[in-house]
Short mmCIF file of C-alpha atoms and ligand atoms in Angstrom, two decimals:
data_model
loop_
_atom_site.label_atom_id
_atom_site.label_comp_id
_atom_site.label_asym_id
_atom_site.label_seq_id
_atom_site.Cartn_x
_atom_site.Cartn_y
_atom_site.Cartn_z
CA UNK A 105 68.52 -200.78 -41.39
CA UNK A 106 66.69 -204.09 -39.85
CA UNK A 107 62.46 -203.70 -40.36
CA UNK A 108 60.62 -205.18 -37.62
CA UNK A 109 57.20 -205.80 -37.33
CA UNK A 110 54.81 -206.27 -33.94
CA UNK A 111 51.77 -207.41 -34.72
CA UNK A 112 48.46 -208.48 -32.85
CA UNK A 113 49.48 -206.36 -30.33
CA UNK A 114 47.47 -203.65 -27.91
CA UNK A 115 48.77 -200.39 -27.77
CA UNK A 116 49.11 -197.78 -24.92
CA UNK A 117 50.45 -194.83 -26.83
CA UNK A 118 50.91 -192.09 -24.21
CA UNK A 119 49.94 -189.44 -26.62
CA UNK A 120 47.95 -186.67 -26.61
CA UNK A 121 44.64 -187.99 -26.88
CA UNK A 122 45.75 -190.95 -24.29
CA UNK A 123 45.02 -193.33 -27.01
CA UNK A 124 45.02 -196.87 -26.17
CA UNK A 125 44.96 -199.16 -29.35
CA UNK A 126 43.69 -203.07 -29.25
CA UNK A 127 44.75 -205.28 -31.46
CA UNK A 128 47.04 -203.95 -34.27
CA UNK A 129 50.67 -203.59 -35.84
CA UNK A 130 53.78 -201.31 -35.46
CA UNK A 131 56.21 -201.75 -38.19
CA UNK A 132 59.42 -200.14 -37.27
CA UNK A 133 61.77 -199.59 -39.90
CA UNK A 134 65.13 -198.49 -38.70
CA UNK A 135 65.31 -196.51 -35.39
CA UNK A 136 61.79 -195.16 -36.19
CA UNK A 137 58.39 -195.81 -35.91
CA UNK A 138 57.05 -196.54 -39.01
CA UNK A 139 53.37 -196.85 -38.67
CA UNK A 140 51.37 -198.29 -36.15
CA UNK A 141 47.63 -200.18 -37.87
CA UNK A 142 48.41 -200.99 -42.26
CA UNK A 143 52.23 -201.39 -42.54
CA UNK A 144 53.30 -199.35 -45.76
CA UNK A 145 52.94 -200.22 -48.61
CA UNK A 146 55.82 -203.33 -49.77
CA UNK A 147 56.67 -203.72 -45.88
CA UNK A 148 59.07 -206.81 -45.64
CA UNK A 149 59.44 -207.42 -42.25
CA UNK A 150 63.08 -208.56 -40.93
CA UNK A 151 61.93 -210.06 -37.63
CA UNK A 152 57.76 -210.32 -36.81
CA UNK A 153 57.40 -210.51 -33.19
CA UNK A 154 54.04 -211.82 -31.78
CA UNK A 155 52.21 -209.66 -30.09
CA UNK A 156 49.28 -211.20 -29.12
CA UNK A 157 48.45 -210.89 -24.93
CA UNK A 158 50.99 -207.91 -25.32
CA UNK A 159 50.80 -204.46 -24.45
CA UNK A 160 53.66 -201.91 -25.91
CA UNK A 161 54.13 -199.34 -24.42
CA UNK A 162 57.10 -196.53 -24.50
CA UNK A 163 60.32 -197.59 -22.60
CA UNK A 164 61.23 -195.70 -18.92
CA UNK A 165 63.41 -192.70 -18.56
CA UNK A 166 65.14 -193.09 -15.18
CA UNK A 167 66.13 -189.41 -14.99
CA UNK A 168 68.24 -189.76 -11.99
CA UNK A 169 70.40 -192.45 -10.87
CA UNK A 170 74.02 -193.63 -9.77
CA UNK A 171 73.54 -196.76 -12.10
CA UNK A 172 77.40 -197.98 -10.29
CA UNK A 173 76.12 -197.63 -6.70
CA UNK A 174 74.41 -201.00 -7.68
CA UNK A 175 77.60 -202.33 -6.20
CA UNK A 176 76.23 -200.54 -2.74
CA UNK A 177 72.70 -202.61 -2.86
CA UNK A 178 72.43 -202.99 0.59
CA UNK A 179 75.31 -202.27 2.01
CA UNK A 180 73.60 -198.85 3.73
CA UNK A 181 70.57 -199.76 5.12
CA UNK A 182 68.15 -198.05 7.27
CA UNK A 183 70.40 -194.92 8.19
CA UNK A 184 70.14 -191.18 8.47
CA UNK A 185 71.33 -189.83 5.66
CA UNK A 186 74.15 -188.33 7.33
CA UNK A 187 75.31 -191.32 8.54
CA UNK A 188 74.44 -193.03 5.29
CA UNK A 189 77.00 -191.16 3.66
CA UNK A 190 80.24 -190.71 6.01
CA UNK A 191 79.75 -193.90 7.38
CA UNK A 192 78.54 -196.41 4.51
CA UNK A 193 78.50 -194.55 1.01
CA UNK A 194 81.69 -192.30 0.79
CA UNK A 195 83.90 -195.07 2.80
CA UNK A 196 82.99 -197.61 -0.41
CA UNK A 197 83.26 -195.02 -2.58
CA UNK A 198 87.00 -194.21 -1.70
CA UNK A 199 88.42 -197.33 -2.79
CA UNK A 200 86.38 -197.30 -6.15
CA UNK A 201 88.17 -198.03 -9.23
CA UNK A 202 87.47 -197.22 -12.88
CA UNK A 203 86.71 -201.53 -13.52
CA UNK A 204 84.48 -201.33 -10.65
CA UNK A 205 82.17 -198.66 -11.90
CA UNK A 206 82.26 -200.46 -15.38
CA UNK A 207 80.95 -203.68 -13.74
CA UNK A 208 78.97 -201.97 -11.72
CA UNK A 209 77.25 -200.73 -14.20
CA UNK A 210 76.97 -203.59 -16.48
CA UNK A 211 74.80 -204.95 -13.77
CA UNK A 212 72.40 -202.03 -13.65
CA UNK A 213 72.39 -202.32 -17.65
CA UNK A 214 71.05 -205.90 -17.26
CA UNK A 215 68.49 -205.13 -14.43
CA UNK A 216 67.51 -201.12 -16.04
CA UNK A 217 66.74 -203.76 -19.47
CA UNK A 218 64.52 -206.20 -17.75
CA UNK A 219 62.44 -203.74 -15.89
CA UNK A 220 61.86 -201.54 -19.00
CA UNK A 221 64.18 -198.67 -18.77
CA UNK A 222 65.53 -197.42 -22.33
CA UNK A 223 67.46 -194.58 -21.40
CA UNK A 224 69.03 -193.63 -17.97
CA UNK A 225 70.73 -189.85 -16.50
CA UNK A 226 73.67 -191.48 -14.51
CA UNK A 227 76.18 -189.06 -12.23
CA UNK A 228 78.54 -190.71 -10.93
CA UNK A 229 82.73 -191.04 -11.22
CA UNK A 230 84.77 -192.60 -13.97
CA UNK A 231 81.76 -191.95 -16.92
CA UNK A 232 83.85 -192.83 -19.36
CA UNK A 233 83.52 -196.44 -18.29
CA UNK A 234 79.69 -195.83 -17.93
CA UNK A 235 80.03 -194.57 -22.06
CA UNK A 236 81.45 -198.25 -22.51
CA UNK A 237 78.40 -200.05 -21.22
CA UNK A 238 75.80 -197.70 -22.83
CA UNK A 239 77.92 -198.21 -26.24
CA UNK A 240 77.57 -202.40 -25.60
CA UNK A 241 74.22 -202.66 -23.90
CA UNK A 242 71.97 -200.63 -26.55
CA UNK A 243 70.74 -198.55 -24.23
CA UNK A 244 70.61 -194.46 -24.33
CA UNK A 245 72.19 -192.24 -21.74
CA UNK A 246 72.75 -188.58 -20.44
CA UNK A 247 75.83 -188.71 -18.17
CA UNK A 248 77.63 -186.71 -16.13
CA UNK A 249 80.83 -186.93 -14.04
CA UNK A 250 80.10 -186.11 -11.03
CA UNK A 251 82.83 -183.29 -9.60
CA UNK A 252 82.74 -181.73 -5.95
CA UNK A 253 85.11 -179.08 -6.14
CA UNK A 254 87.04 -179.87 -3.82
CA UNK A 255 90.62 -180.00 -5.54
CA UNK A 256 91.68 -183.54 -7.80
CA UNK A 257 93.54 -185.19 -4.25
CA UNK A 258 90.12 -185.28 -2.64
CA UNK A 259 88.51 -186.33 -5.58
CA UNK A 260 87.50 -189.64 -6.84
CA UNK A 261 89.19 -190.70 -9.46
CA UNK A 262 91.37 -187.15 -9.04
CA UNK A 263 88.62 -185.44 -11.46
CA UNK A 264 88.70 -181.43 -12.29
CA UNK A 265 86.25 -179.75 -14.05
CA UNK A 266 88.56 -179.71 -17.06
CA UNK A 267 88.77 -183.29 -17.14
CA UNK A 268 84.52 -183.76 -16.63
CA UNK A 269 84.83 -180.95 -19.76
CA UNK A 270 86.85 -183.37 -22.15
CA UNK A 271 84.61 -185.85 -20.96
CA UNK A 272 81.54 -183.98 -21.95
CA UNK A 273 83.43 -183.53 -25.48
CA UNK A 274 84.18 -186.74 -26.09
CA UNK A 275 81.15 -188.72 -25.57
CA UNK A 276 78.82 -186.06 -26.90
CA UNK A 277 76.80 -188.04 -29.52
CA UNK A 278 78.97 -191.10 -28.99
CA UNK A 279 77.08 -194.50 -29.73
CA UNK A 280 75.26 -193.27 -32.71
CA UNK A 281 73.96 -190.61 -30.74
CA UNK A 282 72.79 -192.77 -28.24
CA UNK A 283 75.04 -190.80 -25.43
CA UNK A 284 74.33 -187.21 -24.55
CA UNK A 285 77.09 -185.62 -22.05
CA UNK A 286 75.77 -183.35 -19.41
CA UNK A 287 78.23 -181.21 -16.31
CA UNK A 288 77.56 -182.87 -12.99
CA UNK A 289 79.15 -180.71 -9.68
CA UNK A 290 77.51 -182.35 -7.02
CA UNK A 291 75.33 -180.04 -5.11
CA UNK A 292 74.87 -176.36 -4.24
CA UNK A 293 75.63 -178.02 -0.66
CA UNK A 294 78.96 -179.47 -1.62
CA UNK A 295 80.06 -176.99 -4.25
CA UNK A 296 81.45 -173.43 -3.36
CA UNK A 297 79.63 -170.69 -5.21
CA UNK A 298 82.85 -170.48 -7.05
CA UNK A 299 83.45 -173.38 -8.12
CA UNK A 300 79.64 -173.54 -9.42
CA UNK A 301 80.67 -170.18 -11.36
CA UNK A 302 83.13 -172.24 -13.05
CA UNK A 303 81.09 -174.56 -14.13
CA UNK A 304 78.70 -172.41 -15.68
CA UNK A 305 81.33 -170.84 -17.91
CA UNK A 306 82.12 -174.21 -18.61
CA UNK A 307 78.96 -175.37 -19.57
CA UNK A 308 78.07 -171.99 -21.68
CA UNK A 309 81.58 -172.52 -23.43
CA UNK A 310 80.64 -176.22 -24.26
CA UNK A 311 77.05 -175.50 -25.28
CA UNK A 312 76.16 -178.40 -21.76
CA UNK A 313 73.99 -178.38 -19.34
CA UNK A 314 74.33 -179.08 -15.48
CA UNK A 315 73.01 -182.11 -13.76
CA UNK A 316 73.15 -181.75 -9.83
CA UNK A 317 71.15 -182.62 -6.59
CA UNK A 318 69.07 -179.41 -4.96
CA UNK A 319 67.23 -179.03 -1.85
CA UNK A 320 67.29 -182.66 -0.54
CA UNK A 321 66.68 -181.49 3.49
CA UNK A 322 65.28 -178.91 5.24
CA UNK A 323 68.82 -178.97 6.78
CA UNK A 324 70.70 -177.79 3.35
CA UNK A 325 67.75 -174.81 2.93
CA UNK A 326 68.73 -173.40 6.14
CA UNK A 327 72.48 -173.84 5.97
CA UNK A 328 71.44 -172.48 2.47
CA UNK A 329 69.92 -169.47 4.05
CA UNK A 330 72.42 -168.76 6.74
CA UNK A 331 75.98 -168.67 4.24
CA UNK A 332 73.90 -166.91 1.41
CA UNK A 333 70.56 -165.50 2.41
CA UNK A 334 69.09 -167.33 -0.12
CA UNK A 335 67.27 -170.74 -0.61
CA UNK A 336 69.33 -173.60 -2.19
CA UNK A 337 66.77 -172.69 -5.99
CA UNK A 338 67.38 -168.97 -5.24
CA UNK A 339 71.26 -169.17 -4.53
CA UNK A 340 71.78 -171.45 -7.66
CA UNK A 341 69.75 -168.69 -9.78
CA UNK A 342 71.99 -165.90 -8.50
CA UNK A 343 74.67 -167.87 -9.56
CA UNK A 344 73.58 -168.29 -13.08
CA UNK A 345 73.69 -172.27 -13.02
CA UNK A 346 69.92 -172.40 -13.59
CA UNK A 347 70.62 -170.16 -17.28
CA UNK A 348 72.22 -173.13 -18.46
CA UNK A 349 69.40 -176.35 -19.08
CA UNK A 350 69.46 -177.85 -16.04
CA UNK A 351 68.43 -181.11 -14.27
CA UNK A 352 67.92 -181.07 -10.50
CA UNK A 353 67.31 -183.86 -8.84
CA UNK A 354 64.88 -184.08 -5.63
CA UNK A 355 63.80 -180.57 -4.95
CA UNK A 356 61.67 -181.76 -2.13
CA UNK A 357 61.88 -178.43 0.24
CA UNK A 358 60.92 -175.65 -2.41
CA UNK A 359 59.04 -172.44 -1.34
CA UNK A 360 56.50 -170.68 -3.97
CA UNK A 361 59.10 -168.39 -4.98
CA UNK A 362 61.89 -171.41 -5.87
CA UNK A 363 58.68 -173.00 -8.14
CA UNK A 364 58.23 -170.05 -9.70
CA UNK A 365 62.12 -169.87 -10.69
CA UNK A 366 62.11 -173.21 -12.09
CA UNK A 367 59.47 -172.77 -14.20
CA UNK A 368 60.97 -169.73 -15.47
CA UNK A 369 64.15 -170.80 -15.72
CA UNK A 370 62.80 -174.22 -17.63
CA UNK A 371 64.54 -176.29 -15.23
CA UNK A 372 63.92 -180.25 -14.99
CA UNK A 373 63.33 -181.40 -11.84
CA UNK A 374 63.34 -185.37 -11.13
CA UNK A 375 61.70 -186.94 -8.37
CA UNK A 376 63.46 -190.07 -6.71
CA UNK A 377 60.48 -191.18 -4.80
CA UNK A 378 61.58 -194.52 -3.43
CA UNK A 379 64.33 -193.15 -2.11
CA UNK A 380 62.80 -190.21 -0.29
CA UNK A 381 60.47 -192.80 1.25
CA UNK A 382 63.43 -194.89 2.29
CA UNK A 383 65.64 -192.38 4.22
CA UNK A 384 62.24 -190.23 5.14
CA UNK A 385 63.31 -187.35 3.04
CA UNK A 386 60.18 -185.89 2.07
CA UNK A 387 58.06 -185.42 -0.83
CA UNK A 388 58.75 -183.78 -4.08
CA UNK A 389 55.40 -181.63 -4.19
CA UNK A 390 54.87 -182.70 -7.93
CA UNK A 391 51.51 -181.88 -8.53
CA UNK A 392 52.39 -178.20 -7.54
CA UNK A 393 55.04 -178.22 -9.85
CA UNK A 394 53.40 -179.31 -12.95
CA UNK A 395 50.40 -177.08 -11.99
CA UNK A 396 53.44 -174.24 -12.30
CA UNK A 397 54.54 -175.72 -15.52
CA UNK A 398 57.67 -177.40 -14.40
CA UNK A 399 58.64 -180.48 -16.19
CA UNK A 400 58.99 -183.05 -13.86
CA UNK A 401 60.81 -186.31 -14.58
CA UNK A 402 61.16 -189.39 -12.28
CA UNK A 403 64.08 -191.32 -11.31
CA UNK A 404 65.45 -194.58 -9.06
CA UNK A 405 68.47 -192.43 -7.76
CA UNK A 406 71.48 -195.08 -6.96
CA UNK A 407 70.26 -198.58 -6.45
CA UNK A 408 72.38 -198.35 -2.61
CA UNK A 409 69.63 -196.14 -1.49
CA UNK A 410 66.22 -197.34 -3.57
CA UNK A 411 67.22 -200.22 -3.61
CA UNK A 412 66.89 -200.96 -7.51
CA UNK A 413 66.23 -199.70 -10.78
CA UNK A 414 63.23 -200.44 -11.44
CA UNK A 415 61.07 -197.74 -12.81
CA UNK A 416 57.48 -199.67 -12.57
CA UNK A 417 57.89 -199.62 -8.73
CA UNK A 418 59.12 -195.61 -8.83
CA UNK A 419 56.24 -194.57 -11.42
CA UNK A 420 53.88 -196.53 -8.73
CA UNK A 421 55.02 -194.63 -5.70
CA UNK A 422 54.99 -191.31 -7.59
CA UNK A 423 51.64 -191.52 -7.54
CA UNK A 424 50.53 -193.63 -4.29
CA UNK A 425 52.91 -191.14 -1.82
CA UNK A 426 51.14 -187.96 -3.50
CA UNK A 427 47.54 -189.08 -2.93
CA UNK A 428 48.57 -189.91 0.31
CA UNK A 429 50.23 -187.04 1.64
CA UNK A 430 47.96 -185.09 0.04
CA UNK A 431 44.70 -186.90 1.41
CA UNK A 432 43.50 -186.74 -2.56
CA UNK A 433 43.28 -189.90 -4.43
CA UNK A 434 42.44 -187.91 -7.67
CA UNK A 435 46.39 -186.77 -7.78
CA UNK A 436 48.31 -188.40 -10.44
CA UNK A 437 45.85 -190.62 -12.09
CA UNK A 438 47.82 -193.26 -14.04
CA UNK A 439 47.97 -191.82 -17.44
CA UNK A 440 49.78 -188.94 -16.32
CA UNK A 441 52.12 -190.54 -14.03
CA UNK A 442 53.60 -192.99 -16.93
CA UNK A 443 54.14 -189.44 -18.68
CA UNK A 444 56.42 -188.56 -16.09
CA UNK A 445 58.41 -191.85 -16.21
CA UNK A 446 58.44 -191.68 -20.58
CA UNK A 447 58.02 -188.19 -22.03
CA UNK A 448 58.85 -186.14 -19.32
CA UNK A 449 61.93 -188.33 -18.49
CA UNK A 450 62.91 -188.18 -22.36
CA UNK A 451 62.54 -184.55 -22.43
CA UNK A 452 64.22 -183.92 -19.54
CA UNK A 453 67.45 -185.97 -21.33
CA UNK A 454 67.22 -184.24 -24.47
CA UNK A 455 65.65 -186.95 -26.44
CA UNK A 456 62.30 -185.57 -27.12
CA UNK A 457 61.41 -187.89 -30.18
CA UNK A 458 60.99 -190.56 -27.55
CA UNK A 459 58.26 -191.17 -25.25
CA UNK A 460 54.98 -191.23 -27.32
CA UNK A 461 53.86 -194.53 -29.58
CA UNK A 462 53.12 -193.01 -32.96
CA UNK A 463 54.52 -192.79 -36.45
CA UNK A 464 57.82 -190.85 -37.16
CA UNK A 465 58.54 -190.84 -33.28
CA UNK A 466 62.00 -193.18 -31.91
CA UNK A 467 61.19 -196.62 -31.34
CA UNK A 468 62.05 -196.94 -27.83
CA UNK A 469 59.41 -199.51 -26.53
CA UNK A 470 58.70 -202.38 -24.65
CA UNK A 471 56.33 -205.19 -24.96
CA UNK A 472 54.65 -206.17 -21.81
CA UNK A 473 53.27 -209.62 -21.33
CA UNK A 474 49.06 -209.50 -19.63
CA UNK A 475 48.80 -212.69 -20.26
CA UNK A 476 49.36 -213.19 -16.29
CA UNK A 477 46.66 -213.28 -13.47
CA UNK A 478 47.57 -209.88 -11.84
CA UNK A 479 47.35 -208.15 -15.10
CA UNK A 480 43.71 -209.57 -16.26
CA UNK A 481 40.98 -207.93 -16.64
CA UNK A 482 41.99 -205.26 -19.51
CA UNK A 483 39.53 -202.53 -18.10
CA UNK A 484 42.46 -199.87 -18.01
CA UNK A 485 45.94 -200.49 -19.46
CA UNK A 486 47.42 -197.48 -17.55
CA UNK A 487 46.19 -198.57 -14.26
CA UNK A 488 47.37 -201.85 -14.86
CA UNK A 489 50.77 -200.91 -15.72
CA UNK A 490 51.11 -198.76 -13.02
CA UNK A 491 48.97 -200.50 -9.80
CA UNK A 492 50.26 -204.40 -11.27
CA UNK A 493 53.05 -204.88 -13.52
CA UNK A 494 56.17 -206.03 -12.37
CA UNK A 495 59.89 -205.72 -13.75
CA UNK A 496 59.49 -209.63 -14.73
CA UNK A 497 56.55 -208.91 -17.13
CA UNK A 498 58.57 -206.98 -19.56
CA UNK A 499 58.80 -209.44 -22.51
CA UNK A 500 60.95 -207.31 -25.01
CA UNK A 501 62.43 -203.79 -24.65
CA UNK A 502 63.67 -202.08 -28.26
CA UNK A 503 65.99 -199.20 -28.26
CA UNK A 504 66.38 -197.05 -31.89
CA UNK A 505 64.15 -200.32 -32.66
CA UNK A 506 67.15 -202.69 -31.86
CA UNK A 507 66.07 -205.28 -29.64
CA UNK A 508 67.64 -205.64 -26.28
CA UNK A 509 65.24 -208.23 -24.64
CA UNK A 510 63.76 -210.93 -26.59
CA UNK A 511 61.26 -213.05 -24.88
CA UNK A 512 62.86 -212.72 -21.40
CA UNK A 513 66.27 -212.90 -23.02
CA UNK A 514 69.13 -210.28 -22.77
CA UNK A 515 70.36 -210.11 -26.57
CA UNK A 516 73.41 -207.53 -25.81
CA UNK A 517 74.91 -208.48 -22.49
CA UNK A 518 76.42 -211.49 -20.73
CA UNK A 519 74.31 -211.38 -17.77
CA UNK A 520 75.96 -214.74 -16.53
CA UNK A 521 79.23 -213.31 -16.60
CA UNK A 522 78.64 -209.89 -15.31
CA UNK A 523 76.43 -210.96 -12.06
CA UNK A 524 79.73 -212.94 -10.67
CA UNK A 525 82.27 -210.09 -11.52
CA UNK A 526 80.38 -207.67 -10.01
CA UNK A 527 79.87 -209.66 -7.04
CA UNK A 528 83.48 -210.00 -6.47
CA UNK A 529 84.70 -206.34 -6.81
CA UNK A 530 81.47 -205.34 -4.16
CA UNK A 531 82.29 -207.19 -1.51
CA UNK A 532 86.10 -205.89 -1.90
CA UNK A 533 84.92 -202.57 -2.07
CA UNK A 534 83.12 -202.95 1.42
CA UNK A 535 86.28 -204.04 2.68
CA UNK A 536 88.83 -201.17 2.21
CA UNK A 537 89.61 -198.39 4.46
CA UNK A 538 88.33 -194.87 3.82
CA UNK A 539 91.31 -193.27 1.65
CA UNK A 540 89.28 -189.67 0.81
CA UNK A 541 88.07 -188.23 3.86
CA UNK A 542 84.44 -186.33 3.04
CA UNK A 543 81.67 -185.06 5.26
CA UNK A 544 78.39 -184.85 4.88
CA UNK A 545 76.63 -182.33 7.27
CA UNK A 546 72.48 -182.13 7.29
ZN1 ZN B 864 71.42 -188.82 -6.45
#
């Protein structure tokens, strides 16, 4: 396994003590995190990278996203989210084909890379072409093909649960265990109570979780309340889908009662808040959450709705739209809110040796470059990161200590290549006629 070693570099480890380190190594040898200050003992380096007017830093969990919807980037814009999906989203969608989602997300692999993002949650249709790109991009994954329920005709890609279960078989642990394989019905608002029954025997039989979207509009709580007495949390508890680990994505109109489920029920719930900003959705109350012990991850959600991946802008909102709905500017103070966006996020995708800069922990990291005017001084490497870095600072990202981004420089992908293909199969997509009729009520 390749040594690498990063000196002269300043260190923002994320730990438990918050410990920010100036001026020292990491040797990584292999996937791991060797030491960080003295190499061992006999180190021989591989490749030294020069650290010097670097911060490192762990690499993004985007805990929620459509990475394939890239092919959507503005192709919605400025709509009720009613009419952003029976008029915009599920029209594209219907003439979606298995190249297109593989395209689509090659692109999203090349942007998720230069912003900082190691590891992604994607739910979206034809995963296993998603599996391809994770497998030739480096990157690390949970996916899950998302299924409505609504019988294979009216399906894209004519998916079943049994066919999202051999999925979930198949790419378990794929990539060198780089892929984890997750359920994904769509929503307690799509999905028949059935149908989510189904699922849950599926994923107790295949030892899975379920990845799905909850409580998104005050509309789906009381559409919620009027079919099943119960709130969208409460209904999905009744049905035993939150005894299985689960991530939910949103959560925005929760009572106390639906907080206190989640944290008993350990569920992982990921704020999108770029997206709730954009189609006025609401705000995730995440400081209530964590004070109830939820673990609460943050995400992009699909690029046609945020409108990219970029999880330096998200982790910024998370914490700028809580002190300001909340009138309390002592909310989310930086160090916490990169949690969110690294531990948190790699918890919340099952790879909990990630997130924290120490010795023995993954080496999932990126390098980001201060040596620019919006990032001097270096009074507080948090707040930096969060109130002034931008995607294009990221220098180097290393995933399992492989590098993906050298100096600026995509070492696994042919950027050139994939920003023209996927070019060409979005604007075709725009172009077809609606072929799977859906509707989306609020
Ligand atoms: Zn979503």
């Amino acid at each position: 396994m390749p040594r690498l070693l990063i000196r002269n570099v300043d260190v923002l480890t994320l730990d438990a003590q918050d410990r920010v380190l100036k001026n020292t190594t990491i040797a990584v040898d292999g996937k791991t995190i060797s030491a960080i200050g003295e190499p061992p003992r006999g180190f021989s380096p591989d490749e030294i990278i020069e650290g010097r007017d670097h911060l490192a830093l762990p690499g993004f969990f985007n805990a929620h996203t459509h990475a394939a919807m890239s092919l959507q980037r503005g192709w919605a814009e400025d709509m009720p989210l009613d009419r952003w999906f029976n008029e915009k989203i599920w029209v594209a969608e219907s003439a979606l084909t298995e190249e297109d989602v593989y395209w689509g997300t090659a692109l999203a692999a090349c942007e998720m890379i230069r912003s900082g993002t190691v590891a992604f949650a994607d739910h979206y249709f034809w995963m296993s072409q998603v599996g391809h790109v994770v497998e030739e991009s480096g990157l690390k994954a949970l996916l899950a093909w998302c299924v409505f329920g609504l019988g294979a005709e009216q399906e894209i890609g004519g998916t079943t649960l049994e066919l999202t279960e051999r999925f979930v078989q198949r790419w378990r642990g794929a990539a060198d265990g780089r892929i984890h394989t997750i359920l994904g019905p769509h929503s307690p608002y799509v999905c028949k109570p059935a149908f989510l029954e189904r699922a849950v025997a599926s994923a107790r039989k295949l030892g899975a979780g379920i990845h799905l979207h909850v409580a998104e509009s005050q509309g789906q709580v009381d559409q919620s309340l009027k079919e099943y007495g119960k709130t969208p949390v409460a209904h999905l508890a009744a049905l035993g889908v939150l005894d299985v680990p689960t991530l939910a994505a949103h959560c925005i109109y929760l009572n106390k009662e639906d907080m206190a489920i989640l944290e008993q029920k350990h569920v992982n719930v990921v704020q999108c808040p770029k997206t709730h900003l954009k189609l006025a959705m609401g705000t995730t109350r995440v400081p209530e959450l964590l004070t109830q012990g939820v673990n609460v991850a943050l995400g992009t959600d699909g690029p046609a709705s945020n409108n990219d991946l970029n999880m330096l802008e998200v982790t910024r909102l998370a914490a700028l739209v809580q002190k300001a709905e909340c009138r309390d500017p002592e909310l989310l103070p930086s160090m916490q809110v990169l949690k969110l966006a690294t531990a948190n996020g790699a918890r919340a995708l099952g790879f909990e040796n990630s997130g924290v800069l120490a010795p023995g922990r993954t080496a999932d990291l990126i390098l980001i470059n201060m040596g620019r005017p919006h990032l001097r001084p270096r009074h507080n490497a948090a707040a930096n990161i969060v109130y002034g870095a931008q995607a294009n600072d990221v220098d180097y990202s290393l995933v399992n200590g492989r590098v993906l981004m050298r100096k600026g420089a995509l070492t696994t992908l042919d950027e050139e290549k994939i920003l023209v293909e996927a070019e060409k199969r979005a604007l075709r997509l725009v172009n077809q006629k609606m072929s799977i009729v859906r509707e989306y009520k609020s």
